[in-house]
Amino acid sequence: GESVGLHLPTLSVQEGDNSIINCAYSNSASDYFIWYKQESGKGPQFIIDIRSNMDKRQGQRVTVLLNKTVKHLSLQIAATQPGDSAVYFCAEKGVSSASKIIFGSGTRLSIRP
Amino acid sequence: NAGVMQNPRHLVRRRGQEARLRCSPMKGHSHVYWYRQLPEEGLKFMVYLQKENIIDESGMPKERFSAEFPKEGPSILRIQQVVRGDSAAYFCASSPSQGKETQYFGPGTRLLVL
């Protein structure tokens, strides 16, 4: 039968390896970018953010890279663990200080033992 | 330090009934946002409110949907005469005043319309 609805792209990674999740954003005027992690049945959880005047930002086990030339974001997770299994969304926000967040379509990260 | 709270977590309604979803922002946050998520999709913005004011409702359907954030009490998203297509997860997020940009999300309300 015909499938209905969208299917999230999936990234399968061996436990302990590094994960790289990519995202293309749409609005060249966006000046603030966020990565969220969403586990099954839960709300999005803030991971890390970056402003457009930066090209790299590091957190605990995570790094976000921003390439404004090609409007591309990536999230790198070091030493991937089973608890990292989730759907990861990149999101962008406009120049207004309190405007809406625009979410990307998401990537499902699954961890192989 | 309680996070964003939403209730109920699950709500079942029959077609034609009303659904009321509640959101209490984080302490000290005066900006509230509502988003809707269909299965296997990203969140879609619906409405942005500050206390007693709707700031941006560009994502709200024109009919049956309304939102408020009164001076006292939680923000309410109200869906009148629900239809099956309203079945989704509805998330609330809040951010601090003074224009801080990070939004923190609640656990969501999963609405099922029979």
mmCIF file of N, CA, C and O in Angstrom, chain A residues 10-102:
data_model
loop_
_atom_site.group_PDB
_atom_site.id
_atom_site.type_symbol
_atom_site.label_atom_id
_atom_site.label_comp_id
_atom_site.label_asym_id
_atom_site.label_seq_id
_atom_site.Cartn_x
_atom_site.Cartn_y
_atom_site.Cartn_z
ATOM 1 N N THR A 10 17.137 9.060 8.757
ATOM 2 C CA THR A 10 17.696 8.367 9.908
ATOM 3 C C THR A 10 19.191 8.251 9.764
ATOM 4 O O THR A 10 19.710 7.963 8.683
ATOM 5 N N LEU A 11 19.880 8.478 10.877
ATOM 6 C CA LEU A 11 21.314 8.300 10.949
ATOM 7 C C LEU A 11 21.587 7.205 11.970
ATOM 8 O O LEU A 11 21.154 7.304 13.124
ATOM 9 N N SER A 12 22.273 6.148 11.524
ATOM 10 C CA SER A 12 22.599 5.044 12.420
ATOM 11 C C SER A 12 24.095 5.090 12.714
ATOM 12 O O SER A 12 24.903 5.111 11.801
ATOM 13 N N VAL A 13 24.430 5.099 13.995
ATOM 14 C CA VAL A 13 25.818 5.278 14.412
ATOM 15 C C VAL A 13 26.191 4.204 15.435
ATOM 16 O O VAL A 13 25.376 3.831 16.279
ATOM 17 N N GLN A 14 27.399 3.714 15.332
ATOM 18 C CA GLN A 14 27.920 2.758 16.312
ATOM 19 C C GLN A 14 28.169 3.475 17.640
ATOM 20 O O GLN A 14 28.703 4.606 17.657
ATOM 21 N N GLU A 15 27.770 2.849 18.716
ATOM 22 C CA GLU A 15 28.034 3.424 20.036
ATOM 23 C C GLU A 15 29.527 3.721 20.193
ATOM 24 O O GLU A 15 30.381 2.897 19.866
ATOM 25 N N GLY A 16 29.815 4.919 20.673
ATOM 26 C CA GLY A 16 31.204 5.316 20.859
ATOM 27 C C GLY A 16 31.771 6.141 19.714
ATOM 28 O O GLY A 16 32.750 6.871 19.902
ATOM 29 N N ASP A 17 31.151 6.017 18.534
ATOM 30 C CA ASP A 17 31.591 6.824 17.398
ATOM 31 C C ASP A 17 31.037 8.248 17.515
ATOM 32 O O ASP A 17 30.153 8.523 18.322
ATOM 33 N N ASN A 18 31.550 9.124 16.662
ATOM 34 C CA ASN A 18 31.010 10.484 16.601
ATOM 35 C C ASN A 18 29.848 10.534 15.613
ATOM 36 O O ASN A 18 29.849 9.833 14.605
ATOM 37 N N SER A 19 28.871 11.368 15.926
ATOM 38 C CA SER A 19 27.713 11.560 15.044
ATOM 39 C C SER A 19 27.767 12.966 14.456
ATOM 40 O O SER A 19 28.123 13.916 15.155
ATOM 41 N N ILE A 20 27.397 13.060 13.198
ATOM 42 C CA ILE A 20 27.289 14.380 12.567
ATOM 43 C C ILE A 20 25.915 14.480 11.923
ATOM 44 O O ILE A 20 25.573 13.683 11.043
ATOM 45 N N ILE A 21 25.149 15.445 12.375
ATOM 46 C CA ILE A 21 23.798 15.664 11.852
ATOM 47 C C ILE A 21 23.802 16.993 11.123
ATOM 48 O O ILE A 21 24.238 18.009 11.672
ATOM 49 N N ASN A 22 23.324 16.973 9.904
ATOM 50 C CA ASN A 22 23.368 18.161 9.053
ATOM 51 C C ASN A 22 22.000 18.795 8.876
ATOM 52 O O ASN A 22 20.971 18.128 8.960
ATOM 53 N N CYS A 23 22.024 20.080 8.571
ATOM 54 C CA CYS A 23 20.781 20.826 8.397
ATOM 55 C C CYS A 23 21.036 22.009 7.480
ATOM 56 O O CYS A 23 22.040 22.701 7.621
ATOM 57 N N ALA A 24 20.129 22.211 6.526
ATOM 58 C CA ALA A 24 20.172 23.402 5.683
ATOM 59 C C ALA A 24 19.059 24.337 6.124
ATOM 60 O O ALA A 24 17.923 23.893 6.287
ATOM 61 N N TYR A 25 19.366 25.593 6.333
ATOM 62 C CA TYR A 25 18.317 26.531 6.734
ATOM 63 C C TYR A 25 17.942 27.425 5.560
ATOM 64 O O TYR A 25 18.633 27.478 4.541
ATOM 65 N N SER A 26 16.822 28.110 5.720
ATOM 66 C CA SER A 26 16.221 28.748 4.545
ATOM 67 C C SER A 26 16.388 30.260 4.485
ATOM 68 O O SER A 26 16.510 30.831 3.400
ATOM 69 N N ASN A 27 16.428 30.903 5.633
ATOM 70 C CA ASN A 27 16.334 32.354 5.646
ATOM 71 C C ASN A 27 17.693 32.990 5.928
ATOM 72 O O ASN A 27 18.231 32.862 7.024
ATOM 73 N N SER A 28 18.219 33.691 4.951
ATOM 74 C CA SER A 28 19.537 34.300 5.139
ATOM 75 C C SER A 28 19.512 35.415 6.187
ATOM 76 O O SER A 28 20.556 35.834 6.668
ATOM 77 N N ALA A 29 18.306 35.876 6.555
ATOM 78 C CA ALA A 29 18.192 36.914 7.580
ATOM 79 C C ALA A 29 18.184 36.340 8.997
ATOM 80 O O ALA A 29 18.265 37.089 9.966
ATOM 81 N N SER A 30 18.093 35.029 9.126
ATOM 82 C CA SER A 30 18.101 34.416 10.454
ATOM 83 C C SER A 30 19.442 34.676 11.112
ATOM 84 O O SER A 30 20.493 34.549 10.486
ATOM 85 N N ASP A 31 19.396 35.032 12.387
ATOM 86 C CA ASP A 31 20.646 35.354 13.058
ATOM 87 C C ASP A 31 20.866 34.530 14.321
ATOM 88 O O ASP A 31 21.798 34.791 15.078
ATOM 89 N N TYR A 32 20.010 33.548 14.525
ATOM 90 C CA TYR A 32 20.131 32.737 15.732
ATOM 91 C C TYR A 32 19.669 31.343 15.389
ATOM 92 O O TYR A 32 18.603 31.165 14.785
ATOM 93 N N PHE A 33 20.465 30.352 15.784
ATOM 94 C CA PHE A 33 20.184 28.966 15.408
ATOM 95 C C PHE A 33 20.287 28.087 16.632
ATOM 96 O O PHE A 33 21.151 28.296 17.494
ATOM 97 N N ILE A 34 19.407 27.105 16.678
ATOM 98 C CA ILE A 34 19.328 26.249 17.854
ATOM 99 C C ILE A 34 19.218 24.795 17.419
ATOM 100 O O ILE A 34 18.570 24.495 16.405
ATOM 101 N N TRP A 35 19.818 23.919 18.166
ATOM 102 C CA TRP A 35 19.607 22.483 18.004
ATOM 103 C C TRP A 35 18.793 21.990 19.201
ATOM 104 O O TRP A 35 19.116 22.274 20.349
ATOM 105 N N TYR A 36 17.726 21.215 18.868
ATOM 106 C CA TYR A 36 16.900 20.590 19.888
ATOM 107 C C TYR A 36 16.956 19.078 19.733
ATOM 108 O O TYR A 36 17.064 18.558 18.621
ATOM 109 N N LYS A 37 16.831 18.403 20.855
ATOM 110 C CA LYS A 37 16.740 16.949 20.892
ATOM 111 C C LYS A 37 15.344 16.581 21.386
ATOM 112 O O LYS A 37 14.883 17.125 22.390
ATOM 113 N N GLN A 38 14.675 15.692 20.679
ATOM 114 C CA GLN A 38 13.351 15.271 21.120
ATOM 115 C C GLN A 38 13.305 13.761 21.258
ATOM 116 O O GLN A 38 13.400 13.042 20.273
ATOM 117 N N GLU A 39 13.150 13.307 22.477
ATOM 118 C CA GLU A 39 12.978 11.879 22.741
ATOM 119 C C GLU A 39 11.497 11.526 22.597
ATOM 120 O O GLU A 39 10.630 12.386 22.711
ATOM 121 N N SER A 40 11.255 10.264 22.376
ATOM 122 C CA SER A 40 9.898 9.800 22.124
ATOM 123 C C SER A 40 8.957 10.185 23.261
ATOM 124 O O SER A 40 9.241 9.916 24.431
ATOM 125 N N GLY A 41 7.863 10.842 22.927
ATOM 126 C CA GLY A 41 6.862 11.201 23.915
ATOM 127 C C GLY A 41 7.191 12.424 24.741
ATOM 128 O O GLY A 41 6.476 12.736 25.699
ATOM 129 N N LYS A 42 8.256 13.121 24.384
ATOM 130 C CA LYS A 42 8.675 14.285 25.176
ATOM 131 C C LYS A 42 8.740 15.546 24.324
ATOM 132 O O LYS A 42 8.677 15.485 23.098
ATOM 133 N N GLY A 43 8.881 16.667 24.988
ATOM 134 C CA GLY A 43 9.042 17.928 24.289
ATOM 135 C C GLY A 43 10.482 18.130 23.846
ATOM 136 O O GLY A 43 11.392 17.464 24.319
ATOM 137 N N PRO A 44 10.707 19.039 22.902
ATOM 138 C CA PRO A 44 12.076 19.332 22.456
ATOM 139 C C PRO A 44 12.920 19.857 23.614
ATOM 140 O O PRO A 44 12.455 20.671 24.408
ATOM 141 N N GLN A 45 14.144 19.393 23.665
ATOM 142 C CA GLN A 45 15.070 19.800 24.722
ATOM 143 C C GLN A 45 16.213 20.583 24.090
ATOM 144 O O GLN A 45 16.847 20.096 23.143
ATOM 145 N N PHE A 46 16.460 21.777 24.588
ATOM 146 C CA PHE A 46 17.545 22.618 24.079
ATOM 147 C C PHE A 46 18.892 21.910 24.255
ATOM 148 O O PHE A 46 19.188 21.363 25.312
ATOM 149 N N ILE A 47 19.699 21.912 23.182
ATOM 150 C CA ILE A 47 21.037 21.323 23.261
ATOM 151 C C ILE A 47 22.094 22.413 23.233
ATOM 152 O O ILE A 47 22.920 22.536 24.131
ATOM 153 N N ILE A 48 22.064 23.192 22.157
ATOM 154 C CA ILE A 48 23.102 24.195 21.964
ATOM 155 C C ILE A 48 22.599 25.213 20.959
ATOM 156 O O ILE A 48 21.759 24.897 20.115
ATOM 157 N N ASP A 49 23.104 26.419 21.060
ATOM 158 C CA ASP A 49 22.708 27.460 20.107
ATOM 159 C C ASP A 49 23.944 28.170 19.582
ATOM 160 O O ASP A 49 25.055 28.008 20.094
ATOM 161 N N ILE A 50 23.732 28.944 18.533
ATOM 162 C CA ILE A 50 24.835 29.703 17.950
ATOM 163 C C ILE A 50 24.271 30.937 17.261
ATOM 164 O O ILE A 50 23.205 30.884 16.646
ATOM 165 N N ARG A 51 24.970 32.027 17.367
ATOM 166 C CA ARG A 51 24.545 33.245 16.692
ATOM 167 C C ARG A 51 25.287 33.379 15.369
ATOM 168 O O ARG A 51 26.341 32.784 15.169
ATOM 169 N N SER A 52 24.751 34.211 14.513
ATOM 170 C CA SER A 52 25.290 34.290 13.147
ATOM 171 C C SER A 52 26.667 34.945 13.081
ATOM 172 O O SER A 52 27.329 34.870 12.053
ATOM 173 N N ASN A 53 27.099 35.565 14.153
ATOM 174 C CA ASN A 53 28.440 36.172 14.142
ATOM 175 C C ASN A 53 29.524 35.174 14.550
ATOM 176 O O ASN A 53 30.686 35.533 14.719
ATOM 177 N N MET A 54 29.110 33.910 14.730
ATOM 178 C CA MET A 54 30.060 32.853 15.075
ATOM 179 C C MET A 54 29.978 31.765 14.016
ATOM 180 O O MET A 54 28.972 31.632 13.321
ATOM 181 N N ASP A 55 31.040 30.951 13.909
ATOM 182 C CA ASP A 55 30.956 29.808 12.996
ATOM 183 C C ASP A 55 31.118 28.476 13.726
ATOM 184 O O ASP A 55 30.938 27.412 13.137
ATOM 185 N N LYS A 56 31.414 28.550 15.013
ATOM 186 C CA LYS A 56 31.576 27.307 15.771
ATOM 187 C C LYS A 56 31.304 27.593 17.240
ATOM 188 O O LYS A 56 31.680 28.649 17.765
ATOM 189 N N ARG A 57 30.647 26.620 17.872
ATOM 190 C CA ARG A 57 30.430 26.739 19.305
ATOM 191 C C ARG A 57 30.445 25.339 19.900
ATOM 192 O O ARG A 57 29.864 24.406 19.330
ATOM 193 N N GLN A 58 31.083 25.213 21.042
ATOM 194 C CA GLN A 58 31.213 23.890 21.655
ATOM 195 C C GLN A 58 30.507 23.844 22.989
ATOM 196 O O GLN A 58 30.510 24.804 23.763
ATOM 197 N N GLY A 59 29.891 22.680 23.234
ATOM 198 C CA GLY A 59 29.306 22.422 24.539
ATOM 199 C C GLY A 59 29.892 21.134 25.080
ATOM 200 O O GLY A 59 30.944 20.680 24.641
ATOM 201 N N GLN A 60 29.145 20.530 25.982
ATOM 202 C CA GLN A 60 29.618 19.265 26.530
ATOM 203 C C GLN A 60 29.310 18.153 25.539
ATOM 204 O O GLN A 60 28.156 17.836 25.294
ATOM 205 N N ARG A 61 30.308 17.605 24.927
ATOM 206 C CA ARG A 61 30.205 16.522 23.918
ATOM 207 C C ARG A 61 29.537 16.941 22.616
ATOM 208 O O ARG A 61 29.371 16.140 21.722
ATOM 209 N N VAL A 62 29.107 18.171 22.505
ATOM 210 C CA VAL A 62 28.470 18.634 21.275
ATOM 211 C C VAL A 62 29.173 19.862 20.728
ATOM 212 O O VAL A 62 29.704 20.676 21.485
ATOM 213 N N THR A 63 29.176 19.951 19.395
ATOM 214 C CA THR A 63 29.734 21.104 18.701
ATOM 215 C C THR A 63 28.773 21.477 17.589
ATOM 216 O O THR A 63 28.281 20.594 16.872
ATOM 217 N N VAL A 64 28.497 22.746 17.442
ATOM 218 C CA VAL A 64 27.673 23.216 16.335
ATOM 219 C C VAL A 64 28.562 24.042 15.410
ATOM 220 O O VAL A 64 29.353 24.866 15.861
ATOM 221 N N LEU A 65 28.438 23.768 14.118
ATOM 222 C CA LEU A 65 29.153 24.516 13.099
ATOM 223 C C LEU A 65 28.150 25.243 12.225
ATOM 224 O O LEU A 65 27.106 24.676 11.860
ATOM 225 N N LEU A 66 28.450 26.471 11.895
ATOM 226 C CA LEU A 66 27.569 27.290 11.073
ATOM 227 C C LEU A 66 28.330 27.791 9.855
ATOM 228 O O LEU A 66 29.383 28.418 9.987
ATOM 229 N N ASN A 67 27.815 27.512 8.679
ATOM 230 C CA ASN A 67 28.378 28.014 7.427
ATOM 231 C C ASN A 67 27.329 28.896 6.765
ATOM 232 O O ASN A 67 26.391 28.403 6.117
ATOM 233 N N LYS A 68 27.471 30.197 6.956
ATOM 234 C CA LYS A 68 26.459 31.134 6.438
ATOM 235 C C LYS A 68 26.512 31.246 4.923
ATOM 236 O O LYS A 68 25.517 31.580 4.302
ATOM 237 N N THR A 69 27.644 30.966 4.338
ATOM 238 C CA THR A 69 27.788 31.085 2.884
ATOM 239 C C THR A 69 26.827 30.135 2.163
ATOM 240 O O THR A 69 26.195 30.503 1.183
ATOM 241 N N VAL A 70 26.745 28.916 2.688
ATOM 242 C CA VAL A 70 25.875 27.920 2.054
ATOM 243 C C VAL A 70 24.642 27.643 2.899
ATOM 244 O O VAL A 70 23.900 26.693 2.629
ATOM 245 N N LYS A 71 24.428 28.428 3.958
ATOM 246 C CA LYS A 71 23.272 28.283 4.845
ATOM 247 C C LYS A 71 23.168 26.851 5.367
ATOM 248 O O LYS A 71 22.157 26.153 5.179
ATOM 249 N N HIS A 72 24.205 26.437 6.053
ATOM 250 C CA HIS A 72 24.302 25.054 6.532
ATOM 251 C C HIS A 72 24.732 25.043 7.990
ATOM 252 O O HIS A 72 25.628 25.776 8.405
ATOM 253 N N LEU A 73 24.056 24.173 8.740
ATOM 254 C CA LEU A 73 24.374 23.943 10.151
ATOM 255 C C LEU A 73 24.711 22.474 10.339
ATOM 256 O O LEU A 73 24.100 21.619 9.675
ATOM 257 N N SER A 74 25.594 22.190 11.261
ATOM 258 C CA SER A 74 25.779 20.789 11.630
ATOM 259 C C SER A 74 25.925 20.668 13.139
ATOM 260 O O SER A 74 26.365 21.602 13.817
ATOM 261 N N LEU A 75 25.517 19.516 13.627
ATOM 262 C CA LEU A 75 25.654 19.181 15.043
ATOM 263 C C LEU A 75 26.541 17.952 15.137
ATOM 264 O O LEU A 75 26.238 16.928 14.520
ATOM 265 N N GLN A 76 27.599 18.061 15.861
ATOM 266 C CA GLN A 76 28.498 16.940 16.064
ATOM 267 C C GLN A 76 28.379 16.473 17.509
ATOM 268 O O GLN A 76 28.469 17.283 18.427
ATOM 269 N N ILE A 77 28.151 15.179 17.669
ATOM 270 C CA ILE A 77 28.068 14.589 19.002
ATOM 271 C C ILE A 77 29.252 13.643 19.155
ATOM 272 O O ILE A 77 29.408 12.697 18.363
ATOM 273 N N ALA A 78 30.083 13.890 20.127
ATOM 274 C CA ALA A 78 31.271 13.052 20.346
ATOM 275 C C ALA A 78 30.907 11.829 21.178
ATOM 276 O O ALA A 78 30.062 11.887 22.073
ATOM 277 N N ALA A 79 31.546 10.714 20.850
ATOM 278 C CA ALA A 79 31.395 9.482 21.638
ATOM 279 C C ALA A 79 29.927 9.181 21.911
ATOM 280 O O ALA A 79 29.471 9.151 23.059
ATOM 281 N N THR A 80 29.179 8.942 20.844
ATOM 282 C CA THR A 80 27.723 8.767 20.929
ATOM 283 C C THR A 80 27.356 7.642 21.898
ATOM 284 O O THR A 80 27.950 6.565 21.880
ATOM 285 N N GLN A 81 26.341 7.922 22.709
ATOM 286 C CA GLN A 81 25.876 6.985 23.730
ATOM 287 C C GLN A 81 24.430 6.578 23.450
ATOM 288 O O GLN A 81 23.716 7.286 22.733
ATOM 289 N N PRO A 82 23.978 5.463 24.008
ATOM 290 C CA PRO A 82 22.581 5.059 23.795
ATOM 291 C C PRO A 82 21.576 6.141 24.159
ATOM 292 O O PRO A 82 20.534 6.284 23.509
ATOM 293 N N GLY A 83 21.890 6.942 25.175
ATOM 294 C CA GLY A 83 20.977 8.012 25.577
ATOM 295 C C GLY A 83 20.873 9.143 24.572
ATOM 296 O O GLY A 83 20.013 10.014 24.716
ATOM 297 N N ASP A 84 21.709 9.119 23.561
ATOM 298 C CA ASP A 84 21.628 10.140 22.502
ATOM 299 C C ASP A 84 20.573 9.796 21.460
ATOM 300 O O ASP A 84 20.283 10.609 20.579
ATOM 301 N N SER A 85 20.001 8.612 21.535
ATOM 302 C CA SER A 85 18.960 8.222 20.576
ATOM 303 C C SER A 85 17.770 9.161 20.704
ATOM 304 O O SER A 85 17.188 9.300 21.781
ATOM 305 N N ALA A 86 17.426 9.794 19.618
ATOM 306 C CA ALA A 86 16.336 10.787 19.629
ATOM 307 C C ALA A 86 16.188 11.337 18.227
ATOM 308 O O ALA A 86 16.933 10.966 17.313
ATOM 309 N N VAL A 87 15.223 12.228 18.067
ATOM 310 C CA VAL A 87 15.120 13.021 16.841
ATOM 311 C C VAL A 87 15.746 14.380 17.129
ATOM 312 O O VAL A 87 15.476 14.993 18.162
ATOM 313 N N TYR A 88 16.586 14.826 16.218
ATOM 314 C CA TYR A 88 17.289 16.095 16.387
ATOM 315 C C TYR A 88 16.759 17.092 15.355
ATOM 316 O O TYR A 88 16.695 16.796 14.160
ATOM 317 N N PHE A 89 16.381 18.251 15.858
ATOM 318 C CA PHE A 89 15.868 19.313 15.000
ATOM 319 C C PHE A 89 16.810 20.506 15.039
ATOM 320 O O PHE A 89 17.210 20.942 16.117
ATOM 321 N N CYS A 90 17.124 21.036 13.865
ATOM 322 C CA CYS A 90 17.726 22.353 13.846
ATOM 323 C C CYS A 90 16.591 23.367 13.743
ATOM 324 O O CYS A 90 15.506 23.061 13.246
ATOM 325 N N ALA A 91 16.841 24.550 14.246
ATOM 326 C CA ALA A 91 15.809 25.583 14.227
ATOM 327 C C ALA A 91 16.476 26.929 14.006
ATOM 328 O O ALA A 91 17.630 27.134 14.383
ATOM 329 N N GLU A 92 15.743 27.834 13.390
ATOM 330 C CA GLU A 92 16.273 29.161 13.115
ATOM 331 C C GLU A 92 15.300 30.202 13.642
ATOM 332 O O GLU A 92 14.102 29.951 13.783
ATOM 333 N N LYS A 93 15.834 31.351 13.899
ATOM 334 C CA LYS A 93 15.032 32.419 14.466
ATOM 335 C C LYS A 93 15.442 33.725 13.813
ATOM 336 O O LYS A 93 16.593 33.940 13.491
ATOM 337 N N GLY A 94 14.476 34.598 13.625
ATOM 338 C CA GLY A 94 14.721 35.820 12.901
ATOM 339 C C GLY A 94 15.335 36.901 13.757
ATOM 340 O O GLY A 94 15.670 36.699 14.912
ATOM 341 N N VAL A 95 15.443 38.054 13.194
ATOM 342 C CA VAL A 95 16.167 39.142 13.832
ATOM 343 C C VAL A 95 15.392 39.736 15.020
ATOM 344 O O VAL A 95 15.976 40.311 15.924
ATOM 345 N N SER A 96 14.060 39.562 15.032
ATOM 346 C CA SER A 96 13.277 40.048 16.150
ATOM 347 C C SER A 96 13.653 39.292 17.413
ATOM 348 O O SER A 96 13.814 38.090 17.394
ATOM 349 N N SER A 97 13.739 39.951 18.512
ATOM 350 C CA SER A 97 14.276 39.331 19.719
ATOM 351 C C SER A 97 13.370 38.263 20.298
ATOM 352 O O SER A 97 13.818 37.422 21.051
ATOM 353 N N ALA A 98 12.105 38.248 19.952
ATOM 354 C CA ALA A 98 11.228 37.259 20.570
ATOM 355 C C ALA A 98 10.292 36.638 19.540
ATOM 356 O O ALA A 98 9.153 36.353 19.823
ATOM 357 N N SER A 99 10.783 36.449 18.362
ATOM 358 C CA SER A 99 9.939 35.926 17.294
ATOM 359 C C SER A 99 9.916 34.404 17.311
ATOM 360 O O SER A 99 10.637 33.758 18.051
ATOM 361 N N LYS A 100 9.073 33.859 16.478
ATOM 362 C CA LYS A 100 8.868 32.422 16.463
ATOM 363 C C LYS A 100 10.119 31.689 15.995
ATOM 364 O O LYS A 100 10.964 32.214 15.286
ATOM 365 N N ILE A 101 10.202 30.443 16.406
ATOM 366 C CA ILE A 101 11.261 29.553 15.945
ATOM 367 C C ILE A 101 10.730 28.757 14.755
ATOM 368 O O ILE A 101 9.597 28.283 14.772
ATOM 369 N N ILE A 102 11.549 28.606 13.751
ATOM 370 C CA ILE A 102 11.183 27.800 12.587
ATOM 371 C C ILE A 102 12.002 26.522 12.633
ATOM 372 O O ILE A 102 13.232 26.560 12.591
#
